[in-house]
Every structure is written in structure tokens, then in C-alpha cells.
Coordinates of N, CA and C in Angstrom, one line a residue:
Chain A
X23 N -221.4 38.6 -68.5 CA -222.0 38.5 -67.2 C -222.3 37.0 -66.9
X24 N -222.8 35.7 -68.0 CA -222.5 34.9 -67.7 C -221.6 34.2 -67.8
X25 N -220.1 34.9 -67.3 CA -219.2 33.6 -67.2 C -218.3 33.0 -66.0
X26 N -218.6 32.7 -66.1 CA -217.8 31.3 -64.6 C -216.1 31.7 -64.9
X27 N -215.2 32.0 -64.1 CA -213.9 32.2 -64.8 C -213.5 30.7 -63.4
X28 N -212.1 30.2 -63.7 CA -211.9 29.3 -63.0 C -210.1 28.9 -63.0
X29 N -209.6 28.7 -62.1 CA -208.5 28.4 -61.8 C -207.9 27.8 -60.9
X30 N -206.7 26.8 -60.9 CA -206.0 27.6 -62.0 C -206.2 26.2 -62.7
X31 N -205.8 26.1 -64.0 CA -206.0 25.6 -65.3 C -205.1 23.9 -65.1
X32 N -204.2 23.8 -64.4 CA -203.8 22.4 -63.7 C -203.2 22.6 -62.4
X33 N -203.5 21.0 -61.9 CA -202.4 21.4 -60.7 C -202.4 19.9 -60.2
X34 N -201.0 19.9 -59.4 CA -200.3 19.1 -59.3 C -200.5 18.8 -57.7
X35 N -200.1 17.6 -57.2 CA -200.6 17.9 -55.4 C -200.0 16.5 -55.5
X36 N -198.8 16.5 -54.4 CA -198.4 15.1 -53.8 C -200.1 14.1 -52.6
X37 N -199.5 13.0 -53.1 CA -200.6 12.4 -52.1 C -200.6 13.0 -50.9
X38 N -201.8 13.1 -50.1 CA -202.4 13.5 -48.6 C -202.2 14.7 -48.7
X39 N -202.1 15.5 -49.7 CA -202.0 17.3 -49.1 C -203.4 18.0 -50.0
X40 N -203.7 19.4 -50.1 CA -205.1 20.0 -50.0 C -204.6 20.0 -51.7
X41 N -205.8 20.0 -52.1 CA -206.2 20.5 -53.8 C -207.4 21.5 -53.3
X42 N -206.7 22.5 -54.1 CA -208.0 23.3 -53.8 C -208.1 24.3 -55.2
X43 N -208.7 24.6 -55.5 CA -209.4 25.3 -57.3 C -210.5 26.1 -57.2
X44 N -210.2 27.1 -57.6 CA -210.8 28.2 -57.4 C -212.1 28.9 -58.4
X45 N -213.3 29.1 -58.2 CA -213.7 29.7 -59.6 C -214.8 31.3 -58.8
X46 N -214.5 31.9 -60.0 CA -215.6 33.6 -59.6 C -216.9 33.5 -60.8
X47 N -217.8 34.4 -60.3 CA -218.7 34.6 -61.3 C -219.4 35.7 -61.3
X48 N -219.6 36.6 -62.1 CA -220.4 37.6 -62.1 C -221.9 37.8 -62.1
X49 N -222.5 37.2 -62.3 CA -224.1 37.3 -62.2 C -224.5 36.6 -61.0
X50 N -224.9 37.8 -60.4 CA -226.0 37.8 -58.7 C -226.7 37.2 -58.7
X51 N -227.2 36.7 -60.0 CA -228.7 35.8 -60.0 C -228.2 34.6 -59.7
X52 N -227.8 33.9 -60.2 CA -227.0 33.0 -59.8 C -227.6 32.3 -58.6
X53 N -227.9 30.9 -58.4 CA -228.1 30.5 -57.5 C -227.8 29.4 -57.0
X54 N -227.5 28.5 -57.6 CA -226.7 27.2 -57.4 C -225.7 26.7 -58.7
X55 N -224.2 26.4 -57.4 CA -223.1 26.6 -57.7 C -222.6 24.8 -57.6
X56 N -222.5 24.2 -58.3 CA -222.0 22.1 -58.5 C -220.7 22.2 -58.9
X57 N -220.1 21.1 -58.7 CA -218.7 21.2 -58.9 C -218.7 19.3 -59.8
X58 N -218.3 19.4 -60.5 CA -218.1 18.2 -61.8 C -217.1 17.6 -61.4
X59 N -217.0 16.3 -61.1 CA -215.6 15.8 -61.8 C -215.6 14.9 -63.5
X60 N -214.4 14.5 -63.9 CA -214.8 13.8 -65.3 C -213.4 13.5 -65.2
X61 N -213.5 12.3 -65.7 CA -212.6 11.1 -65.7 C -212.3 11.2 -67.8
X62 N -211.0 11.0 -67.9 CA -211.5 10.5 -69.7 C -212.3 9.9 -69.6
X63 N -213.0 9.9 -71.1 CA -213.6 9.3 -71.6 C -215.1 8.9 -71.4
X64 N -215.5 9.7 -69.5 CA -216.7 9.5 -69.3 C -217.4 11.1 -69.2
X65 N -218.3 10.8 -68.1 CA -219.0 12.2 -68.4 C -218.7 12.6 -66.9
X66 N -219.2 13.6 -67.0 CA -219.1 14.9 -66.0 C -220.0 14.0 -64.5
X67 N -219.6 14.0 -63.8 CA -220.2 13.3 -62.8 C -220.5 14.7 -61.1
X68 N -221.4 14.6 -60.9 CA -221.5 15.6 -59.8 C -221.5 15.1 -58.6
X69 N -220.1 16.1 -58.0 CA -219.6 15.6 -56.8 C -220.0 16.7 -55.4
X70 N -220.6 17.5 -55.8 CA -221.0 18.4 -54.2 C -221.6 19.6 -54.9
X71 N -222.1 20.3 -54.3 CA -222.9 21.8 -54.6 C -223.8 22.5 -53.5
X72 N -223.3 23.2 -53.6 CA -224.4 24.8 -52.5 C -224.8 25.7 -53.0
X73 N -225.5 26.0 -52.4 CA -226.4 27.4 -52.4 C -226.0 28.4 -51.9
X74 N -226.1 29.5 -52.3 CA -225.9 31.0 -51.6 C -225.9 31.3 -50.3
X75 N -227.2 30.4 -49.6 CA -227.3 30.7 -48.3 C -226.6 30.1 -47.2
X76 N -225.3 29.5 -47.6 CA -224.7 29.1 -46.6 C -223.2 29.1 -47.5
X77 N -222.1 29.5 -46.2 CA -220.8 29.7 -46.6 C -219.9 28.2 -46.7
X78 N -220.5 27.5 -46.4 CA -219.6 26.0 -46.5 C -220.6 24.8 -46.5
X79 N -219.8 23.9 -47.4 CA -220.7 22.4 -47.2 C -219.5 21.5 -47.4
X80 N -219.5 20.2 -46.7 CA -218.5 19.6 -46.7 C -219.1 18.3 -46.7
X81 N -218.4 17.0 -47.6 CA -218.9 16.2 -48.2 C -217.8 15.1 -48.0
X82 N -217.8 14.5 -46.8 CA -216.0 13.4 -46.9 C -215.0 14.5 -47.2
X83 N -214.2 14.0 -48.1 CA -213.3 14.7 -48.4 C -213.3 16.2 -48.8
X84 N -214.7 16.4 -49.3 CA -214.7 17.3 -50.5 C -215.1 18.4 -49.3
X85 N -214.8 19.6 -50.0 CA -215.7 20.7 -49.2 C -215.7 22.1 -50.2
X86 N -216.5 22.4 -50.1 CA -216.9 23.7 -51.0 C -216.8 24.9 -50.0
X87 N -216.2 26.3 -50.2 CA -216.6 27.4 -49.7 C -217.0 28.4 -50.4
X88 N -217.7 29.3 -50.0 CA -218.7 29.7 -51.0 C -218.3 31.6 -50.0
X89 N -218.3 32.2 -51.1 CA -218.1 33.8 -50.7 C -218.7 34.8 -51.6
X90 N -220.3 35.1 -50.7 CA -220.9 35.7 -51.6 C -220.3 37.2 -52.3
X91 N -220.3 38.2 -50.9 CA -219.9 39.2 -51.3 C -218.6 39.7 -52.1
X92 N -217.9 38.2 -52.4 CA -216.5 38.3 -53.3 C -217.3 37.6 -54.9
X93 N -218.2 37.1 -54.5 CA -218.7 36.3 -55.8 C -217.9 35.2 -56.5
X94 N -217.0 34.4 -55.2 CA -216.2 33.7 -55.4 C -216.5 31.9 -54.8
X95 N -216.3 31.2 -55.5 CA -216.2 30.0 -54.8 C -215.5 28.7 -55.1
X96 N -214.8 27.9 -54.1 CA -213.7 27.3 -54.2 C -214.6 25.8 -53.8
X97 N -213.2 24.9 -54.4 CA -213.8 23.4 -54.0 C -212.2 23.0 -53.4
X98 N -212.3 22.3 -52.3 CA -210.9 21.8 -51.5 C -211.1 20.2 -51.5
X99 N -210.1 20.1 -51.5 CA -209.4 18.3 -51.4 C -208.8 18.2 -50.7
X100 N -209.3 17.5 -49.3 CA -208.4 17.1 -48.3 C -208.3 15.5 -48.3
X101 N -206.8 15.7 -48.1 CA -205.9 14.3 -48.2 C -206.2 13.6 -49.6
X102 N -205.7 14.6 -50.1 CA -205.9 14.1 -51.8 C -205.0 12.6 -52.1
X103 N -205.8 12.1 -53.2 CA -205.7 10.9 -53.8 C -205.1 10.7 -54.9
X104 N -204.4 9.6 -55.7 CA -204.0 9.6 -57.3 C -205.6 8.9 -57.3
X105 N -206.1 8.5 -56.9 CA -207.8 8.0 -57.5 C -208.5 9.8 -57.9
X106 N -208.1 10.5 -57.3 CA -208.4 12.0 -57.3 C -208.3 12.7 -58.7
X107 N -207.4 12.2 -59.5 CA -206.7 12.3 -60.4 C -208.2 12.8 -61.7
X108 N -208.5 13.3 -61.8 CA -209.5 14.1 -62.7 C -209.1 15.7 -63.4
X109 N -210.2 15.9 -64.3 CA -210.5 17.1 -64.6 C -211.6 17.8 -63.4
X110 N -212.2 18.7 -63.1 CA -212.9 19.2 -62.4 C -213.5 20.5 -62.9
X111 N -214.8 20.8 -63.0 CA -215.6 21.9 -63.2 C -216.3 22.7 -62.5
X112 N -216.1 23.6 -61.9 CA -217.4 24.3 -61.0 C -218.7 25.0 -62.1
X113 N -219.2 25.7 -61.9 CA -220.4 25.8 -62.6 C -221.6 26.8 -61.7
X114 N -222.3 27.0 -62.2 CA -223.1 28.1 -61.8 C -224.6 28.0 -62.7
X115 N -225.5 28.2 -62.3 CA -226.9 28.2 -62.9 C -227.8 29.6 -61.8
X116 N -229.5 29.6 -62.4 CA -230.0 30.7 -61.7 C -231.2 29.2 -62.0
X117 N -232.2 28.9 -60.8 CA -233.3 28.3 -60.9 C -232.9 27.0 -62.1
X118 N -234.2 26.6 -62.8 CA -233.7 25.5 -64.0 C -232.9 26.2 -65.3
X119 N -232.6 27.0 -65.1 CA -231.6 27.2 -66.0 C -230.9 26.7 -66.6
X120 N -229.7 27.0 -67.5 CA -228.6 25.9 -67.9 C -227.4 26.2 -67.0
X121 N -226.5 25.3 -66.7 CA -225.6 25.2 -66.4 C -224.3 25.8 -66.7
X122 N -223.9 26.8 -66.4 CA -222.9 28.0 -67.2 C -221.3 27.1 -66.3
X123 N -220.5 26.2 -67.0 CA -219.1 25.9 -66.8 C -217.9 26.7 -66.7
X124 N -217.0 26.4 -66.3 CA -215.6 27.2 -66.0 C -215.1 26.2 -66.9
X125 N -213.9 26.4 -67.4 CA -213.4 25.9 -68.1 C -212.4 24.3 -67.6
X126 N -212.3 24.2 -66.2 CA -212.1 23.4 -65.8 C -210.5 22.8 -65.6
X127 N -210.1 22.4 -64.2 CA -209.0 22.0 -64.2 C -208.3 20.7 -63.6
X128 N -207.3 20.4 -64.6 CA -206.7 19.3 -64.4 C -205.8 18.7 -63.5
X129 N -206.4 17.7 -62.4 CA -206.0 17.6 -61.3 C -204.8 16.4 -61.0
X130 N -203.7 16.6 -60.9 CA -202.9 15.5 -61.2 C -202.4 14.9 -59.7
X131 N -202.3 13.8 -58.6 CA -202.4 13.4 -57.4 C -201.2 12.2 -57.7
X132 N -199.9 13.1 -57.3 CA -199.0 11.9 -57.5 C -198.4 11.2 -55.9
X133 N -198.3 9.7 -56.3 CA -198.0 8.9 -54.7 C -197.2 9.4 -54.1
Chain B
X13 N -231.9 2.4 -60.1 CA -232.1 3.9 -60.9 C -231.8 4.0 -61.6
X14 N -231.8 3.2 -63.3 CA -230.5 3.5 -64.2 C -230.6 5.4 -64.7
X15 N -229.1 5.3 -64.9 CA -228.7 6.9 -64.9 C -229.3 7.5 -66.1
X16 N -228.5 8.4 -66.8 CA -229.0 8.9 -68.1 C -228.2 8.0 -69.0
X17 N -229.0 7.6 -70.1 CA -228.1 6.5 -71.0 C -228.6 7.8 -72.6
X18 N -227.3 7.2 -72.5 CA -227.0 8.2 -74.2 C -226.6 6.9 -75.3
X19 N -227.3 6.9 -76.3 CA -226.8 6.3 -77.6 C -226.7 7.0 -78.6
X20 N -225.7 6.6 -79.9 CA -224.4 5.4 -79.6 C -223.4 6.2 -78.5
X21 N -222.4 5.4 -78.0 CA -221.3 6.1 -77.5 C -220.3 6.5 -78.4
X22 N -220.3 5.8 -79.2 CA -219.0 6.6 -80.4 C -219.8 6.1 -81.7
X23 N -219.6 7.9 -82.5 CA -220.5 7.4 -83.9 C -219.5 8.4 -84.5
X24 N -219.1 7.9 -85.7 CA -218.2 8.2 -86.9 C -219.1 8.6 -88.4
X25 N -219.0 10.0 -88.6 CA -219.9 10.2 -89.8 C -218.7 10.8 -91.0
X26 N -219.3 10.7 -91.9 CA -218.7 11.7 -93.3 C -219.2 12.9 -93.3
X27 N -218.2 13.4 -93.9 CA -218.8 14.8 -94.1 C -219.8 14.9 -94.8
X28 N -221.1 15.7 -94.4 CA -222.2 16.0 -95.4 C -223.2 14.8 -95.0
X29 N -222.8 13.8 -94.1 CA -224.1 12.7 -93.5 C -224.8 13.4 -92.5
X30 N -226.1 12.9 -91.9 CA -226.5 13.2 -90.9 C -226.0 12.3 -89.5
X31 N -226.5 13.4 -88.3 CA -225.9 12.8 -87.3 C -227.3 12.9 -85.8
X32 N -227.3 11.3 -85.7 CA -228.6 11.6 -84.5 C -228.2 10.9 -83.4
X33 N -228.1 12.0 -82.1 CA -227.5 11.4 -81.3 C -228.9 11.4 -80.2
X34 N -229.1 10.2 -79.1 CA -230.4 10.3 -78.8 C -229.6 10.0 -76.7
X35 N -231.1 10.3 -76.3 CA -230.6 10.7 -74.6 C -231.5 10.6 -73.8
X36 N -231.7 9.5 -72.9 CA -233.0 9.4 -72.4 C -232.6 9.6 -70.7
X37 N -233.6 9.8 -70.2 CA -233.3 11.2 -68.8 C -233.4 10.0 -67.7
X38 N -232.8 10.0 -66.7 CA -233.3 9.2 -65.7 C -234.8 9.2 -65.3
X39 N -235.3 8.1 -64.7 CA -236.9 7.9 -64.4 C -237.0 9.1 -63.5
X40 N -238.2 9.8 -64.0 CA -238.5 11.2 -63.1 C -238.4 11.8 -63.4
X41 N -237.2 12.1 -64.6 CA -236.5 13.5 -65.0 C -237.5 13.9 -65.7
X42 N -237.7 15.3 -65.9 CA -238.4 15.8 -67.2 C -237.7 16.9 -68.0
X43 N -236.5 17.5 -67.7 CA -235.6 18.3 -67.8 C -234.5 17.4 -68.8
X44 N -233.8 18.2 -69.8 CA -233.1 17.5 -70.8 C -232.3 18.7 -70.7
X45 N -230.7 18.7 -70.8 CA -230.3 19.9 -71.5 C -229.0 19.0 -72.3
X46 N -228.3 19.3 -73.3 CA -227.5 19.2 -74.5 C -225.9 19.9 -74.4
X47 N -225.0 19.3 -73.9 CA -224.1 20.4 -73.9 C -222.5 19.2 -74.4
X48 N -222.1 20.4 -75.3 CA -220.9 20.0 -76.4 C -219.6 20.5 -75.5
X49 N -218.7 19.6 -75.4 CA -217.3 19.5 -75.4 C -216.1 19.0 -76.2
X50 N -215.4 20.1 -76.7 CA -214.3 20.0 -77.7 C -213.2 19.3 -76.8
X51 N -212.3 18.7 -77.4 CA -211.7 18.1 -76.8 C -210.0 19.2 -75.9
X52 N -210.2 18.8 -74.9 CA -209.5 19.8 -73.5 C -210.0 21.4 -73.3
X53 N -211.7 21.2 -73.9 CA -212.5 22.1 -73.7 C -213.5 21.9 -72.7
X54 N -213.8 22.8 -71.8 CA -215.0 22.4 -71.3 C -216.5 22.5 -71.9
X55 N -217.6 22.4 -71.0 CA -218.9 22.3 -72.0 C -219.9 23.8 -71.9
X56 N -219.9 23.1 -73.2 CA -220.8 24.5 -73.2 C -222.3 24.2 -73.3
X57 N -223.4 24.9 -73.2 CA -224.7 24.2 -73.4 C -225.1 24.5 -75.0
X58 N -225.9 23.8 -75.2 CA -226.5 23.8 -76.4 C -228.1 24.2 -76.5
X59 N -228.9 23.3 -75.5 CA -230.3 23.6 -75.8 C -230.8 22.6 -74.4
X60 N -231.9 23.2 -74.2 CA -233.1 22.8 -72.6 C -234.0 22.8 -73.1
X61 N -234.9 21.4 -73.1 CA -236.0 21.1 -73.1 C -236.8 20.2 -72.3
X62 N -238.0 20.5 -72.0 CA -238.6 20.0 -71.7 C -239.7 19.2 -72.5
X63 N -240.4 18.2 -71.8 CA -241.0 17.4 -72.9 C -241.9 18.1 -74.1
X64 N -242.0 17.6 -75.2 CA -242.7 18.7 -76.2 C -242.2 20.1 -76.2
X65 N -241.0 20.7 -75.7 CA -240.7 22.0 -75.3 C -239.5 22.5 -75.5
X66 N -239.5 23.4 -76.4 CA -237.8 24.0 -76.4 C -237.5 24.9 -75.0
X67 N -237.3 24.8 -74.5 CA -237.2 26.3 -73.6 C -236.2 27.2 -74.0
X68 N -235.0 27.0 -74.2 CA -233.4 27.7 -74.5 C -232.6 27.0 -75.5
X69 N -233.0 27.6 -76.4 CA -231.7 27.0 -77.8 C -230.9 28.2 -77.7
X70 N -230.6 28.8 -77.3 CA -229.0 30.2 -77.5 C -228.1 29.4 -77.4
X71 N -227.7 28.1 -77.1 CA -226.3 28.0 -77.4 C -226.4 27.0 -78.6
X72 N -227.3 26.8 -79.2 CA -227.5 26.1 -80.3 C -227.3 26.8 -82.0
X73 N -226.1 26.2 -82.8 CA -225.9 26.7 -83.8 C -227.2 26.8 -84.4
X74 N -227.6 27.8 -85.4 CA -228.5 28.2 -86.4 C -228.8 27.4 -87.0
X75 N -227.9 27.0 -88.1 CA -227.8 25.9 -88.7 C -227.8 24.6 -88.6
X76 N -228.2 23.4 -89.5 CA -228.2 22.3 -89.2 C -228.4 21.5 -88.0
X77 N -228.4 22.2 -86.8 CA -228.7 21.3 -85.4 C -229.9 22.0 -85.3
X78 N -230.9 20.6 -85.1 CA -232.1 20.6 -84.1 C -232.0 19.6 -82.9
X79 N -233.2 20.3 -81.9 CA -232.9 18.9 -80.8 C -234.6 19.0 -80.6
X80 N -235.2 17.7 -80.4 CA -236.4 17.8 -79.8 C -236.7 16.9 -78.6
X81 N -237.7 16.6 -77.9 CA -238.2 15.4 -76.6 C -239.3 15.6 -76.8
X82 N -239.4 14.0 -77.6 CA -241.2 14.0 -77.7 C -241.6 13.5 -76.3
X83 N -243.3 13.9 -76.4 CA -243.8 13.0 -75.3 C -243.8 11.3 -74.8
X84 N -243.4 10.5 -76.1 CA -242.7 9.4 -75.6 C -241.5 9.3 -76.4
X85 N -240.2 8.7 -75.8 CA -239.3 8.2 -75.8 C -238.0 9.2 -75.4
X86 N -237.1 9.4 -76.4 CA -235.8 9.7 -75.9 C -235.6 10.9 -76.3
X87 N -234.9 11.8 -76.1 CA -234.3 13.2 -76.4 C -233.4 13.0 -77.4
X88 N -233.9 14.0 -78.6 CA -232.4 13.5 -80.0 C -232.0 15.0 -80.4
X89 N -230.9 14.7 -80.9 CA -230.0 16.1 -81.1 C -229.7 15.2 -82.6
X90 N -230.1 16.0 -83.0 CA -229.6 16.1 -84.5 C -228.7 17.3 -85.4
X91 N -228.0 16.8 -86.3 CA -226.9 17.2 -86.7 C -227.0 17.0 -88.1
X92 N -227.0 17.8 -89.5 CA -227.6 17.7 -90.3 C -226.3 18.2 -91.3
X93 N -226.1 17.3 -91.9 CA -224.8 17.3 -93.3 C -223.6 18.0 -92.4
X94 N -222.8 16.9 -91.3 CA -221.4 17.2 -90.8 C -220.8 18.1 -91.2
X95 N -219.7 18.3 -90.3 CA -218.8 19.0 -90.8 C -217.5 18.5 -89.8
X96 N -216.2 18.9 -90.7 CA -215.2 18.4 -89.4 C -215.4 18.7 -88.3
X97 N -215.6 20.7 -88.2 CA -216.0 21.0 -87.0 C -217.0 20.8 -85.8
X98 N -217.7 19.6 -86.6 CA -218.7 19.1 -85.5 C -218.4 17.9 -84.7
X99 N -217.1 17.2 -84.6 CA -216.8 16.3 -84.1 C -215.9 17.0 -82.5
X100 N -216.7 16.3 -81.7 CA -216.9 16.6 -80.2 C -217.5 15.4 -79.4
X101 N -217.5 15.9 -78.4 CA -218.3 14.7 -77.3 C -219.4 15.6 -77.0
X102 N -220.5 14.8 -77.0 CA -221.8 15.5 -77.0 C -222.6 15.0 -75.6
X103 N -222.8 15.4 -74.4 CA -223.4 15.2 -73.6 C -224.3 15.5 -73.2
X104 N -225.5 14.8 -72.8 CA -227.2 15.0 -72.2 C -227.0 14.8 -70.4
X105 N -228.0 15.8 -69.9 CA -227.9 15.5 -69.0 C -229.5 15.9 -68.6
X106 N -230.2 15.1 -67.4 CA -231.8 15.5 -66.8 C -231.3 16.2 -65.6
X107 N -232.5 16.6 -65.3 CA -232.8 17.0 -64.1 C -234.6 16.8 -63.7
X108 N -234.4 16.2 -62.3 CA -236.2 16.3 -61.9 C -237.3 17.2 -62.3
X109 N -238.4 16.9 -62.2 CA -239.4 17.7 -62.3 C -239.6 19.1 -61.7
X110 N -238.9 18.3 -60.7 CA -239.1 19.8 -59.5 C -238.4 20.7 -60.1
X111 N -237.5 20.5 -61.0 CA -237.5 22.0 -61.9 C -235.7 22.1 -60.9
X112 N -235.3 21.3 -59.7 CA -234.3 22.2 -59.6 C -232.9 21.4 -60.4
X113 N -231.4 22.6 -60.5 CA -230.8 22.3 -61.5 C -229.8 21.4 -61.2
X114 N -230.1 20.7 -60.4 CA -229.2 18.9 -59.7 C -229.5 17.8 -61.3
X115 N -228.1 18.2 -62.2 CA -228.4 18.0 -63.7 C -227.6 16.9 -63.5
X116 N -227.9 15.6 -63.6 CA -227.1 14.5 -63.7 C -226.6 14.2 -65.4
X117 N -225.5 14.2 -65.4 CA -224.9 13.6 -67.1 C -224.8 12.2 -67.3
X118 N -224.8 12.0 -68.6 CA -224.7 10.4 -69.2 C -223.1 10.4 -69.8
X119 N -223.2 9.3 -70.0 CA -221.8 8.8 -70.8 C -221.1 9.6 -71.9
X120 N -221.9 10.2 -72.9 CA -221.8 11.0 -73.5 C -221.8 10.3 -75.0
X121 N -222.0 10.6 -76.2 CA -221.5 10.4 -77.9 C -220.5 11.4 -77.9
X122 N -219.6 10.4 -78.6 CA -218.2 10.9 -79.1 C -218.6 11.0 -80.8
X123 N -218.7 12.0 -81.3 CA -218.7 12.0 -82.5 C -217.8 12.3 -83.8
X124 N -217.3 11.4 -84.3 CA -215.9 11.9 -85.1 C -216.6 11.6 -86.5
X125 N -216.0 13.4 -87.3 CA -216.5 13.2 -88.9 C -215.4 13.3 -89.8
X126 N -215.4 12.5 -90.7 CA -214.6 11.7 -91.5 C -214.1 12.2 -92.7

């Protein structure tokens, strides 16, 4: 029940078109949902996150949609970048909790 | 605002040494949590503390790993007579007082045992 499932596991996206990566989770408690990027060799950097009580947040490029009653939520890349070029994690917590990760996928943004 | 700074960034042990890896929170934070990444693995948590405070070690092996945050200075994870399988990237990350879970990460220690 705590686990974040996430996909899909790589993906490939010519420059200027949508990246978009998907993750589900099972526990209701659940209440704030962040989305990671991570570059080699550095750390996990947090790039956008919502809350339950709203179905979209959109950040520049980034935009998160959020579907309670599917228990699903996606991160989209519009007009994707090779700077774009990362791993990416969605994630899930309940209050201070710890941070429960998807396993994360590798975003490849060729020119 | 410097971020969360973790030391060392890359520490190389033998098998059977100890291993102290230390993590100090951005100004304000009081929140610590500890979370291990294998390599083309994601992370998993380890342990949440608060100052003087364990709150959640469940993802913390039994054995040999402790982690504490004294009231002054930095958060350490310790790692007690290596083993191969403990060489990972070890990441700290805080979060504010206010308790919510906007957990910023550091650099991380790369730990390779020998």
C-alpha cells in the first residue's frame, strides 16, 4: 500500500514535443505528491508538486495533473529540451512523513 | 541560503571499516531524512529525524547503521564494519519546521567499499 508505481521506465522525445511520465499510488492518505529531477552525479532536485485539492498546477514548462479518484498522477514537458535530459521521480508522502519514490524515469531529449 | 551540504562527497572504505557520513539541513530546517540509492535504482528512505529525535528508522537496516541529529551541529549516518553491499549514494535531505514535506536534497556521498 505504500508504493508509488511509475512509468514508463525511459523515454525518448525529439526536441519541442510533450514528455509526459506517469505514476499511481495506493494509499488515500497520501497527501503531497513532488516530482524530482536528478542529473548524474548530483542529487534529486525538486521541480513542482500538488496537493490533492486541486487537479493541475503548472510551472513554465512543467505541469503536473493530478487524478484523485484514479489515484493517478502525471508530470508533462512541454516543448521539451536536451537540457531536459534527466532521470525524474514522482513521489508521494502523508503530512512529514517520508517521502515514498517511484522508481523513476529516464528522460532522453534529442535535437 | 546555502542548500543542504553533505560531507565527504565521495568516501572509499574497506571492507570491515567504519563509515560516517554527515548532513547538515538548510537554515530553518529541523527535519532530516536519510535516503539510499543503488546505482539505476531509485531512493529509498532510510531514517527521519528530528533534532535529538528518531522518529522513523523502518527503512533502516538492523544492523550496523545508526543515524543521529544532535542538538548542535550536523546529522550523521553511520555505517559500521562495511560491506560491498553498502556502497551506494547516500542522500540527506531537510525540510522546514513547519513540519511540511517540501524535502530539499544535498549533493549526496557516494560511498564505494573496497
Amino acid at each position: 500500500q505504500q508504493q508509488v508505481k511509475q512509468s514508463p521506465q525511459s523515454l525518448i522525445v525529439q526536441k519541442g514535443g510533450i514528455s509526459i511520465i506517469n505514476c499511481a499510488y495506493e494509499n488515500t492518505a497520501f497527501d503531497y505528491f513532488p516530482w524530482y529531477q536528478q542529473f548524474p552525479g548530483k542529487g534529486p532536485a525538486l521541480l513542482i508538486a500538488i496537493r490533492p485539492d486541486v487537479s493541475e498546477k503548472k510551472e513554465g514548462r512543467f505541469t503536473i495533473s493530478f487524478n484523485k479518484s484514479a489515484k493517478q498522477f502525471s508530470l508533462h514537458i512541454m516543448d521539451s529540451q536536451p537540457g531536459d535530459s534527466a532521470t525524474y521521480f514522482c513521489a508521494a508522502s502523508k503530512g512529514t512523513d517520508k517521502l515514498i519514490f517511484g522508481t523513476g524515469t529516464r528522460l532522453q531529449v534529442f535535437p | 541560503n546555502a542548500g543542504v551540504m553533505q560531507n565527504p562527497r565521495h568516501l572509499v572504505r574497506r571492507r570491515g571499516q567504519e563509515a560516517r557520513l554527515r548532513c547538515s539541513p538548510m537554515k530553518g530546517h529541523s527535519h532530516v531524512y536519510w535516503y539510499r540509492q543503488l546505482p539505476e535504482e531509485g531512493l529509498k528512505f532510510m531514517v527521519y529525524l528530528q533534532k535529538e529525535n528518531i522518529i522513523d528508522e523502518s527503512g533502516m537496516p538492523k544492523e550496523r547503521f545508526s543515524a543521529e541529529f544532535p542538538k548542535e551541529g550536523p546529522s550523521i549516518l553511520r555505517i559500521q564494519q562495511v560491506v560491498r553491499g553498502d556502497s551506494a549514494a547516500y542522500f540527506c535531505a531537510s525540510s522546514p519546521q513547519t513540519g511540511r514535506t517540501e524535502a530539499f536534497f544535498g549533493q549526496g556521498t557516494r560511498l564505494t567499499v573496497v
